[in-house]
Coordinates of C-alpha atoms and ligand atoms in Angstrom, one line a residue:
M1 CA -0.1 0.0 0.0
H2 CA 1.3 3.4 -0.9
I3 CA -0.5 5.9 1.0
R4 CA 1.3 9.0 -0.1
Q5 CA 1.0 8.2 -3.8
T6 CA -2.6 7.3 -3.4
L7 CA -3.4 10.6 -1.6
T8 CA -1.1 12.5 -4.2
Q9 CA -3.0 11.4 -7.0
R10 CA -6.5 12.1 -5.4
I11 CA -5.4 15.7 -4.5
E12 CA -3.7 16.4 -7.7
A13 CA -7.0 15.2 -9.5
A14 CA -8.9 17.7 -7.4
F15 CA -6.4 20.5 -8.3
A16 CA -6.7 19.7 -12.0
A17 CA -10.6 19.8 -11.7
L18 CA -10.1 23.4 -10.3
D19 CA -7.5 24.2 -13.1
L20 CA -4.8 24.6 -10.4
E21 CA -1.1 23.8 -11.0
G22 CA 1.5 22.4 -8.5
A23 CA 2.2 19.3 -6.5
A24 CA 0.1 18.2 -3.5
L25 CA 3.3 17.7 -1.3
V26 CA 1.8 15.0 1.0
Q27 CA 3.8 13.9 4.0
S28 CA 3.4 12.4 7.4
A29 CA 1.8 14.7 9.6
S30 CA 4.3 16.7 11.7
R31 CA 2.2 16.6 14.8
P32 CA -0.5 14.2 15.8
E33 CA -3.2 16.9 16.2
H34 CA -2.6 17.5 12.2
G35 CA -4.1 14.0 11.6
D36 CA -2.0 11.3 10.0
Y37 CA -0.8 13.0 6.8
Q38 CA -0.8 16.5 5.6
A39 CA -0.7 18.1 2.1
N40 CA 1.2 21.3 1.9
G41 CA 0.8 21.9 -1.7
V42 CA -2.3 24.0 -1.8
M43 CA -0.7 27.3 -0.7
A44 CA 1.9 27.4 -3.6
A45 CA -0.9 26.3 -6.1
A46 CA -3.2 29.0 -5.0
K47 CA -0.4 31.6 -5.1
R48 CA 0.2 30.6 -8.2
A49 CA -3.2 31.2 -9.5
G50 CA -3.3 34.4 -7.6
L51 CA -6.1 33.3 -5.3
N52 CA -6.7 33.2 -1.3
P53 CA -5.0 29.9 -0.2
R54 CA -7.6 29.2 2.5
E55 CA -10.6 29.6 0.1
V56 CA -8.7 27.5 -2.4
A57 CA -8.1 24.7 0.2
I58 CA -12.0 24.6 0.9
E59 CA -12.7 24.2 -2.6
V60 CA -10.0 21.5 -3.1
L61 CA -11.7 19.8 -0.3
E62 CA -15.1 20.0 -2.0
H63 CA -13.7 18.3 -5.0
L64 CA -11.7 15.7 -3.1
D65 CA -12.9 12.1 -3.1
L66 CA -11.3 10.3 -0.2
Q67 CA -14.4 8.5 1.1
D68 CA -12.6 5.1 0.8
I69 CA -9.3 6.4 2.6
A70 CA -10.0 8.9 5.2
S71 CA -12.2 9.3 8.2
N72 CA -11.6 13.1 8.3
V73 CA -10.1 15.7 6.0
E74 CA -9.8 19.3 7.3
V75 CA -8.5 22.7 6.0
A76 CA -6.0 24.0 8.8
G77 CA -4.1 27.3 9.1
P78 CA -3.5 29.1 6.0
G79 CA -4.5 26.3 3.5
F80 CA -2.9 22.9 4.9
L81 CA -5.0 19.8 4.4
N82 CA -5.0 17.4 7.5
I83 CA -5.9 13.8 6.8
T84 CA -6.9 11.1 9.3
L85 CA -7.1 7.7 7.6
A86 CA -10.0 5.3 8.2
P87 CA -9.4 1.8 9.8
T88 CA -11.1 0.2 7.0
Y89 CA -8.5 1.5 4.6
L90 CA -5.7 0.9 7.0
A91 CA -7.0 -2.8 7.4
Q92 CA -6.1 -3.5 3.7
A93 CA -2.3 -3.1 4.2
E94 CA -0.3 -6.2 4.2
A95 CA 2.2 -5.9 7.0
G96 CA 5.9 -6.1 6.1
V97 CA 5.2 -7.0 2.4
V98 CA 7.0 -5.0 0.0
A99 CA 5.2 -3.6 -2.9
Q100 CA 6.8 -4.7 -6.2
T101 CA 7.4 -1.9 -8.7
A102 CA 5.3 -1.5 -11.7
Q103 CA 8.6 -0.3 -13.6
P104 CA 11.5 -2.5 -12.9
S105 CA 14.8 -0.8 -13.7
T106 CA 18.3 -2.0 -14.0
V107 CA 20.2 -0.4 -11.1
V108 CA 24.0 -0.4 -10.8
V109 CA 24.9 0.2 -7.1
D110 CA 28.4 1.2 -6.7
Y111 CA 29.6 0.7 -2.8
S112 CA 32.3 -0.6 -0.4
A113 CA 35.2 -0.3 -2.8
P114 CA 38.1 -0.5 -0.5
N115 CA 41.6 0.0 -1.8
L116 CA 43.2 -3.5 -1.4
A117 CA 46.8 -2.3 -0.7
K118 CA 45.8 -2.0 2.8
E119 CA 43.1 -3.5 5.2
M120 CA 39.5 -2.3 5.6
H121 CA 39.3 0.6 8.1
V122 CA 36.4 2.3 9.5
G123 CA 36.4 4.8 6.5
H124 CA 34.9 2.1 4.7
L125 CA 32.0 1.2 6.8
R126 CA 29.6 3.9 5.7
S127 CA 30.0 3.0 2.1
T128 CA 29.6 -0.7 2.8
I129 CA 26.4 -0.6 5.1
I130 CA 24.6 2.3 3.4
G131 CA 25.2 1.0 -0.2
D132 CA 24.1 -2.5 0.9
C133 CA 21.0 -1.3 2.5
V134 CA 19.8 0.7 -0.7
A135 CA 20.7 -2.3 -2.9
R136 CA 18.8 -4.7 -0.6
V137 CA 15.7 -2.4 -0.8
L138 CA 15.6 -1.9 -4.6
E139 CA 15.8 -5.7 -5.0
G140 CA 13.3 -5.9 -2.7
Q141 CA 11.0 -3.7 -4.8
G142 CA 11.7 -5.8 -7.7
H143 CA 14.4 -3.9 -9.4
R144 CA 17.5 -5.6 -11.1
V145 CA 20.3 -4.7 -8.9
I146 CA 23.8 -5.2 -10.1
R147 CA 26.2 -4.5 -7.3
Q148 CA 29.5 -3.4 -8.4
N149 CA 32.5 -3.3 -5.7
H150 CA 34.9 -1.1 -7.5
V151 CA 37.8 -1.9 -5.5
G152 CA 41.2 -0.3 -5.7
D153 CA 43.3 -3.1 -7.1
W154 CA 45.4 -1.3 -9.5
G155 CA 48.4 1.4 -9.6
T156 CA 51.6 2.1 -8.4
Q157 CA 51.4 0.8 -4.7
F158 CA 50.9 -2.7 -6.1
G159 CA 54.2 -2.7 -7.6
M160 CA 55.8 -1.7 -4.3
L161 CA 53.5 -4.6 -2.5
L162 CA 54.3 -7.2 -5.2
T163 CA 58.0 -6.8 -5.1
Y164 CA 58.0 -6.8 -1.3
L165 CA 55.8 -10.1 -1.5
Q166 CA 58.4 -11.7 -4.0
D167 CA 61.4 -10.7 -1.6
T168 CA 60.0 -11.8 1.3
G169 CA 58.3 -14.7 0.2
A170 CA 55.5 -13.6 2.7
N171 CA 53.4 -16.5 3.7
S172 CA 49.7 -16.1 4.7
T173 CA 50.4 -15.7 8.5
E174 CA 52.6 -12.4 7.5
L175 CA 49.7 -11.3 5.2
A176 CA 47.2 -11.7 8.2
D177 CA 48.0 -8.2 9.0
L178 CA 47.7 -6.3 5.7
E179 CA 48.3 -3.0 7.3
E180 CA 51.6 -4.1 8.8
F181 CA 52.7 -5.7 5.5
Y182 CA 52.0 -2.4 3.8
R183 CA 53.9 -0.3 6.5
A184 CA 57.0 -2.7 6.1
A185 CA 57.0 -2.7 2.2
K186 CA 56.7 1.2 2.4
Q187 CA 59.6 1.5 4.7
Q188 CA 61.7 -0.7 2.3
F189 CA 60.4 1.5 -0.5
D190 CA 61.5 4.5 1.0
A191 CA 65.0 3.3 2.4
D192 CA 66.1 1.4 -0.7
D193 CA 66.7 2.7 -4.1
N194 CA 66.9 -0.7 -5.7
F195 CA 63.8 -1.8 -4.3
Q196 CA 62.2 1.3 -5.6
Q197 CA 63.5 0.8 -9.1
R198 CA 62.3 -2.9 -9.2
S199 CA 58.9 -1.8 -7.9
R200 CA 58.6 0.5 -10.6
Q201 CA 59.4 -2.2 -13.1
A202 CA 56.8 -4.3 -11.4
V203 CA 54.1 -1.7 -12.3
V204 CA 55.3 -1.6 -15.8
G205 CA 55.0 -5.4 -15.8
L206 CA 51.6 -5.4 -14.5
Q207 CA 50.7 -2.9 -17.1
A208 CA 52.0 -4.8 -19.9
G209 CA 50.3 -8.1 -18.8
D210 CA 53.3 -10.0 -17.8
P211 CA 52.0 -13.1 -16.5
A212 CA 54.4 -13.8 -13.7
A213 CA 53.9 -10.2 -12.4
L214 CA 50.1 -10.9 -12.8
E215 CA 50.3 -14.3 -10.9
V216 CA 51.9 -12.6 -7.8
W217 CA 49.4 -9.7 -8.3
Q218 CA 46.5 -12.2 -8.1
R219 CA 47.7 -13.8 -5.2
F220 CA 47.8 -10.8 -3.3
I221 CA 44.3 -9.5 -4.6
D222 CA 42.8 -12.7 -3.5
I223 CA 44.3 -12.4 0.1
S224 CA 43.4 -9.0 0.4
M225 CA 40.0 -9.8 -0.9
S226 CA 39.3 -12.6 1.5
H227 CA 39.9 -10.2 4.4
C228 CA 37.4 -7.9 2.9
Q229 CA 34.8 -10.9 2.5
Q230 CA 35.2 -11.9 6.2
I231 CA 34.4 -8.2 7.1
Y232 CA 31.2 -8.4 4.8
D233 CA 30.2 -11.7 6.4
R234 CA 30.4 -10.4 9.8
L235 CA 28.6 -7.2 9.0
G236 CA 25.9 -9.3 7.0
V237 CA 26.5 -7.6 3.9
T238 CA 25.4 -9.1 0.6
L239 CA 28.4 -8.3 -1.3
S240 CA 30.2 -11.5 -2.6
S241 CA 33.4 -12.1 -5.2
A242 CA 30.7 -12.1 -7.9
D243 CA 30.3 -8.3 -7.4
I244 CA 33.9 -7.5 -7.7
R245 CA 34.8 -5.4 -10.7
G246 CA 37.9 -3.5 -9.6
E247 CA 39.7 -0.7 -11.2
S248 CA 42.1 -3.4 -13.0
A249 CA 39.0 -4.6 -15.0
Y250 CA 38.9 -1.4 -17.0
N251 CA 42.6 -1.3 -17.6
D252 CA 42.6 -2.6 -21.0
D253 CA 39.8 0.1 -22.1
L254 CA 41.5 3.1 -20.7
P255 CA 43.3 3.6 -24.2
N256 CA 40.1 3.5 -26.0
V257 CA 38.5 6.2 -23.5
I258 CA 41.5 8.4 -24.5
A259 CA 41.0 7.7 -28.3
D260 CA 37.3 8.3 -28.1
L261 CA 37.7 11.5 -26.1
Q262 CA 40.1 12.6 -28.7
A263 CA 37.8 11.8 -31.6
K264 CA 35.0 13.8 -29.7
Q265 CA 37.5 16.7 -29.6
L266 CA 37.2 17.0 -25.9
L267 CA 40.9 16.4 -25.2
T268 CA 43.4 19.3 -24.6
E269 CA 46.9 18.9 -23.5
S270 CA 48.0 20.9 -20.8
D271 CA 51.5 20.5 -19.4
G272 CA 51.9 17.1 -21.3
A273 CA 48.8 15.8 -19.6
Q274 CA 45.5 15.0 -21.4
C275 CA 42.8 17.0 -20.0
V276 CA 39.0 17.7 -20.5
F277 CA 37.9 21.3 -20.1
L278 CA 34.2 21.8 -19.2
D279 CA 33.2 25.5 -18.7
E280 CA 30.9 24.6 -15.8
F281 CA 33.7 23.6 -13.8
K282 CA 35.7 26.8 -12.5
S283 CA 38.1 27.4 -9.6
K284 CA 37.1 30.1 -7.1
K285 CA 39.4 32.3 -9.2
G286 CA 37.3 31.7 -12.2
D287 CA 39.7 29.4 -14.2
V288 CA 38.3 26.5 -15.9
L289 CA 39.0 23.4 -14.2
P290 CA 40.8 20.2 -16.0
V291 CA 39.6 16.8 -15.6
I292 CA 42.8 15.1 -16.0
V293 CA 42.6 11.7 -17.9
Q294 CA 46.2 10.8 -18.6
K295 CA 49.5 12.1 -17.1
S296 CA 52.2 13.3 -19.0
D297 CA 53.9 10.0 -18.3
G298 CA 51.0 8.0 -20.0
G299 CA 49.5 7.0 -16.7
Y300 CA 45.9 7.0 -16.3
L301 CA 43.8 8.5 -13.5
Y302 CA 41.0 7.6 -11.2
A303 CA 38.7 9.5 -13.2
T304 CA 39.8 7.6 -16.6
T305 CA 38.7 4.4 -14.8
D306 CA 35.4 5.8 -14.0
L307 CA 34.6 7.0 -17.4
A308 CA 35.3 3.6 -18.6
A309 CA 33.0 2.0 -15.9
I310 CA 30.2 4.3 -17.1
R311 CA 30.4 3.2 -20.3
Y312 CA 30.6 -0.6 -19.0
R313 CA 27.6 -0.1 -16.7
T314 CA 25.2 1.9 -18.9
G315 CA 26.3 0.0 -22.1
T316 CA 27.2 -3.4 -21.3
L317 CA 25.3 -3.8 -18.3
N318 CA 22.2 -1.7 -19.5
A319 CA 22.0 0.2 -16.4
N320 CA 19.2 2.8 -16.2
R321 CA 20.4 4.3 -12.9
A322 CA 23.8 3.9 -11.2
L323 CA 24.2 4.9 -7.6
Y324 CA 27.7 5.8 -6.3
F325 CA 28.3 5.8 -2.4
T326 CA 31.4 7.3 -1.4
D327 CA 32.3 10.0 1.0
A328 CA 31.3 13.8 -0.1
R329 CA 34.8 14.8 -0.6
Q330 CA 34.6 12.7 -3.9
A331 CA 31.5 15.1 -5.1
L332 CA 33.5 17.3 -7.5
H333 CA 35.1 13.9 -8.7
F334 CA 31.8 12.6 -9.7
K335 CA 30.1 15.7 -10.8
Q336 CA 33.1 15.9 -13.4
V337 CA 33.2 12.3 -14.5
F338 CA 29.4 12.4 -15.0
A339 CA 29.5 15.6 -17.1
V340 CA 32.5 14.3 -19.1
A341 CA 30.4 11.0 -19.8
D342 CA 27.3 12.6 -21.0
R343 CA 29.5 14.9 -23.3
A344 CA 31.4 11.9 -24.7
G345 CA 28.4 9.8 -25.4
F346 CA 29.6 7.1 -22.6
N347 CA 26.5 7.3 -20.8
V348 CA 24.7 5.1 -23.3
N349 CA 21.3 5.0 -21.7
A350 CA 21.2 8.5 -20.6
A351 CA 21.0 6.6 -17.4
S352 CA 20.5 8.5 -14.3
L353 CA 24.0 8.7 -12.5
E354 CA 23.6 9.6 -8.9
H355 CA 26.4 10.3 -6.5
M356 CA 25.2 9.5 -3.0
P357 CA 27.6 11.0 -0.7
F358 CA 28.1 10.7 3.0
G359 CA 29.9 12.5 5.8
A360 CA 32.5 11.4 8.2
M361 CA 32.7 9.2 11.3
L362 CA 33.9 11.5 14.1
G363 CA 35.4 10.7 17.5
S364 CA 33.8 12.2 20.8
D365 CA 36.3 15.0 20.1
G366 CA 34.7 16.0 16.9
K367 CA 37.6 14.9 14.8
P368 CA 37.7 12.1 12.5
F369 CA 37.4 8.8 14.3
K370 CA 40.8 7.4 15.5
T371 CA 42.6 5.0 17.7
R372 CA 43.9 6.4 20.9
S373 CA 47.2 6.8 19.5
G374 CA 45.8 8.5 16.5
G375 CA 46.2 5.6 13.9
V376 CA 43.4 4.4 11.8
V377 CA 40.7 2.1 13.3
K378 CA 40.6 -1.3 11.3
L379 CA 37.2 -2.3 10.9
A380 CA 37.9 -5.9 12.1
E381 CA 38.8 -4.4 15.5
L382 CA 35.9 -2.1 15.6
L383 CA 33.6 -5.2 15.2
D384 CA 35.4 -7.1 17.8
E385 CA 34.9 -4.4 20.2
A386 CA 31.2 -4.1 19.4
E387 CA 30.6 -7.8 19.9
Q388 CA 32.6 -7.7 23.2
R389 CA 30.6 -4.9 24.5
A390 CA 27.3 -6.4 23.4
T391 CA 28.1 -9.7 24.8
A392 CA 29.2 -8.0 28.2
L393 CA 25.8 -6.4 28.2
V394 CA 23.9 -9.5 27.4
I395 CA 25.7 -11.4 30.3
E396 CA 24.9 -8.6 32.8
K397 CA 21.2 -8.8 31.9
N398 CA 21.1 -12.4 31.8
P399 CA 23.6 -14.0 34.3
D400 CA 22.5 -17.4 33.7
L401 CA 22.9 -17.6 30.0
A402 CA 25.4 -20.4 28.7
E403 CA 28.7 -18.5 27.3
A404 CA 27.9 -19.7 23.7
D405 CA 24.4 -18.4 23.8
A406 CA 25.7 -14.9 25.2
A407 CA 28.2 -14.6 22.5
A408 CA 25.7 -15.4 19.7
L409 CA 23.4 -12.8 21.0
G410 CA 26.2 -10.4 21.5
R411 CA 27.4 -10.6 18.0
V412 CA 23.7 -10.0 16.6
I413 CA 23.2 -7.1 19.0
G414 CA 27.0 -5.5 18.9
I415 CA 27.1 -5.6 14.9
G416 CA 23.3 -4.5 14.7
A417 CA 24.1 -1.4 16.8
V418 CA 27.1 -0.5 15.0
K419 CA 25.4 -0.6 11.9
Y420 CA 22.2 1.1 13.0
A421 CA 24.0 4.0 14.6
D422 CA 25.6 4.9 11.2
L423 CA 22.4 4.0 9.1
S424 CA 20.0 6.0 11.4
K425 CA 21.7 9.3 10.8
N426 CA 21.3 11.4 7.7
R427 CA 24.1 10.0 5.5
T428 CA 25.0 13.8 4.3
S429 CA 26.2 14.8 7.6
D430 CA 29.1 13.5 9.7
Y431 CA 28.2 12.0 12.9
V432 CA 29.7 11.1 16.3
F433 CA 30.7 7.4 16.9
D434 CA 29.3 6.9 20.6
W435 CA 29.4 3.3 22.0
D436 CA 27.3 4.1 24.9
Q437 CA 24.5 5.7 22.7
M438 CA 24.4 3.0 19.9
I439 CA 24.5 0.1 22.4
S440 CA 21.7 1.7 24.7
F441 CA 18.3 0.0 24.8
E442 CA 16.6 3.5 24.9
G443 CA 16.2 6.0 22.1
N444 CA 16.4 5.4 18.2
T445 CA 18.8 2.4 18.6
A446 CA 19.0 -1.2 17.0
P447 CA 18.7 -2.8 20.6
Y448 CA 15.5 -0.8 21.3
L449 CA 14.2 -2.2 17.9
Q450 CA 15.4 -5.7 18.6
Y451 CA 14.0 -5.5 22.2
A452 CA 10.6 -4.3 20.8
Y453 CA 10.7 -7.4 18.7
T454 CA 11.5 -10.0 21.3
R455 CA 8.7 -8.1 23.5
I456 CA 6.2 -9.1 21.1
Q457 CA 7.5 -12.6 20.8
S458 CA 7.4 -13.0 24.5
I459 CA 3.6 -12.2 24.4
F460 CA 3.1 -14.7 22.2
A461 CA 4.9 -17.2 24.1
R462 CA 3.3 -16.1 27.5
G463 CA -0.3 -16.5 25.7
E464 CA 0.8 -19.6 23.9
I465 CA -0.3 -18.0 20.9
D466 CA -0.3 -20.0 17.6
V467 CA 0.8 -16.8 15.4
A468 CA 0.5 -18.8 12.1
A469 CA -3.4 -19.2 13.0
L470 CA -4.0 -15.6 13.5
P471 CA -5.7 -13.8 10.5
S472 CA -3.5 -11.5 8.7
Q473 CA -5.8 -8.4 8.8
T474 CA -7.7 -6.7 11.1
V475 CA -9.7 -3.5 11.6
S476 CA -8.5 -1.3 14.4
V477 CA -11.0 0.2 16.9
D478 CA -9.4 2.0 19.7
E479 CA -7.4 5.1 18.8
A480 CA -4.1 3.5 19.9
E481 CA -4.4 0.6 17.7
R482 CA -5.4 2.9 14.8
L483 CA -2.2 5.0 15.2
L484 CA -0.2 1.8 15.3
A485 CA -2.0 0.5 12.1
V486 CA -1.1 3.9 10.4
A487 CA 2.6 3.2 11.1
I488 CA 2.1 -0.5 9.7
A489 CA 0.7 0.7 6.7
G490 CA 3.3 3.4 5.9
F491 CA 6.1 0.8 5.2
N492 CA 6.1 1.1 1.6
D493 CA 5.9 4.9 1.5
T494 CA 9.0 4.9 3.6
L495 CA 10.8 2.4 1.4
E496 CA 9.9 4.3 -1.8
A497 CA 11.5 7.3 -0.5
L498 CA 14.5 5.5 0.6
A499 CA 15.1 4.1 -2.9
A500 CA 14.5 7.3 -4.5
D501 CA 17.2 9.2 -2.4
G502 CA 19.4 6.4 -1.1
L503 CA 18.5 7.3 2.3
P504 CA 18.5 4.5 4.9
H505 CA 17.9 6.7 7.9
L506 CA 14.2 7.2 6.7
L507 CA 13.6 3.6 7.5
C508 CA 15.3 3.8 10.8
G509 CA 13.2 6.6 11.5
Y510 CA 10.0 4.8 10.5
L511 CA 10.9 1.8 12.7
F512 CA 11.6 3.8 15.7
D513 CA 8.4 5.3 15.2
L514 CA 6.7 2.1 14.6
A515 CA 8.2 0.8 18.0
T516 CA 7.2 3.8 19.8
R517 CA 3.7 3.5 18.7
F518 CA 3.7 -0.2 19.7
T519 CA 4.7 0.9 23.2
H520 CA 1.9 3.4 23.5
F521 CA -0.5 0.9 22.0
Y522 CA 0.8 -1.9 24.6
E523 CA 0.2 0.5 27.6
A524 CA -3.3 1.4 26.3
C525 CA -4.7 -1.5 24.9
P526 CA -3.8 -4.8 27.2
I527 CA -3.7 -7.9 24.8
L528 CA -3.4 -11.1 26.7
S529 CA -5.7 -10.0 29.5
S530 CA -8.6 -9.1 26.9
T531 CA -10.8 -11.5 25.4
G532 CA -12.8 -12.3 22.2
E533 CA -12.4 -10.3 19.1
V534 CA -10.7 -7.6 21.1
R535 CA -8.0 -9.8 21.9
E536 CA -7.6 -11.4 18.4
R537 CA -7.4 -8.0 16.8
R538 CA -4.8 -6.8 18.9
L539 CA -2.8 -9.9 18.7
V540 CA -3.0 -9.3 14.9
L541 CA -1.8 -5.8 15.3
A542 CA 1.1 -7.1 17.5
Q543 CA 2.2 -9.7 15.0
Q544 CA 1.9 -7.0 12.1
T545 CA 4.3 -5.3 14.1
A546 CA 7.0 -7.8 14.5
Q547 CA 6.7 -8.8 10.8
T548 CA 7.3 -5.2 9.9
L549 CA 10.0 -4.8 12.3
K550 CA 11.8 -7.9 11.2
Q551 CA 11.5 -7.0 7.6
G552 CA 12.5 -3.7 8.0
L553 CA 15.6 -4.5 9.9
G554 CA 16.2 -7.0 7.4
F555 CA 16.7 -4.3 5.0
L556 CA 19.2 -2.5 7.2
G557 CA 21.0 -6.0 7.2
I558 CA 20.3 -6.1 11.0
G559 CA 19.1 -9.5 12.5
V560 CA 16.3 -10.0 15.3
V561 CA 16.5 -12.4 18.2
D562 CA 13.9 -14.2 20.2
R563 CA 15.2 -12.9 23.7
M564 CA 17.7 -10.4 24.9
Ligands
LIG601 N1 38.2 3.1 -4.1 C1 37.5 4.3 -4.2 C2 38.1 4.8 -2.5 O1 38.4 4.3 -1.9 C3 36.2 4.4 -4.3 C4 35.6 3.9 -5.3 C5 34.1 4.3 -5.6 N2 33.9 4.1 -6.9 C6 33.8 4.5 -8.1 N3 33.4 4.1 -9.1 N4 34.8 5.7 -8.1 O2 38.0 6.2 -2.5

């Protein structure tokens, strides 16, 4: 059920009947006394027509047919429409069921994409989990999602690493700590001219496709990728080896990119480098900025690879949409690359290319999140700590629990807490990483939602309820029931908005509101102590809440547990 879409259609039909132009601007009501949904579009439409907004709102109301949807529609203030939904309409919602899109599209979701020269660190967390959530939702709606893990697996650093790997014959235990391996290789590189020389040759060998060099490279990549896969598995992220298409995959196509830009007369040589100058990109001083696609030594750049990737994604993969989850500092890069691709005809389907930027993860001091000694925080260590903290909390709450059970719970709760803390913030802003807040059972946190879920399960257990035998739908009667039903029915509106804008925090906010409404409902409407129809109706609402929580958390890649 799409409440917003349905209300929008009806209200805009009334606009049309009155020759008004404009969008209905329907949203969830900002306060309960404004009903469940409100439409804010009348004022602008009236203004455009040079009419009195309140009078127009009253006319819209007269032309508006919401009989089957709303129990009440009112004009408020200068011309808002406040809408209260009817229990019979809400009863038609299928709890936690994802509405399938009428227009499936092919969507490339580019996320995670760590640099394989080093180990994954906290800087990769946001792209990995935000991208994964958006991919899951689009897929759930019936779109064809193609995940692309555009890993950094090519470039000069690899010459250094391969040479070091060959020299030391490093075995897998030494490569268990990639960060340490990188440091050691770099130290050698900085200290030893001969090593430096051989590292440069190794890069040339790689570029030229020398089989021996490629073999060592592949060995390194496989080890590094297996580190990443362990993190993905722990995080419950859906990426697998099939989704990897790293920078190296485009290597052979880069000369073609340059030749095609040349043929389109888009290239200008500047200081020996090949550049594309587009008028819309100017420095503060007003100089047109170059997009460098080939260095004077012939080497290619990050942008060149992204141009090749756009052609592949829109041409070969046939994407209608490509979403890029990277940190906000890459905003200019993507603007430029998208513009060059359009100009050069590389965006084959005229696909929608969308950069989905995110802010930084900060420490409690408001500076980028670091270890105590100022180093980068490895993702693996962060997840260890999350699990330990959550397990300790579980043991504190359930001292009798077997150790293995506590650890299993601690994993789901700890990982869920870290993910949710990130996903619940608007991705465009920075956020402060705070262990105590994220692992708390109160407020907009994963433990709060997981706990809400277990509480419903324990109601069923206490009442010995055969959940499968409950009807799937019911008509609410009490106001607290109806308010809960409104939240349950809003699920698909939320997913729609999330998929359109790539904003997982909308789903988090939705689930938090749902759980909060459940708490109010549970206080106002006794379940197990009531009888007959009332009891059944409330059990159905409880079950619908649980299903929606579970499905919603599932889209965030967060598990539920039966006890906490
Ligand atoms: N490897 C890059 C980084 O670590 C992210 C790649 C994002 N995707 C892309 N198509 N450029 O910053």
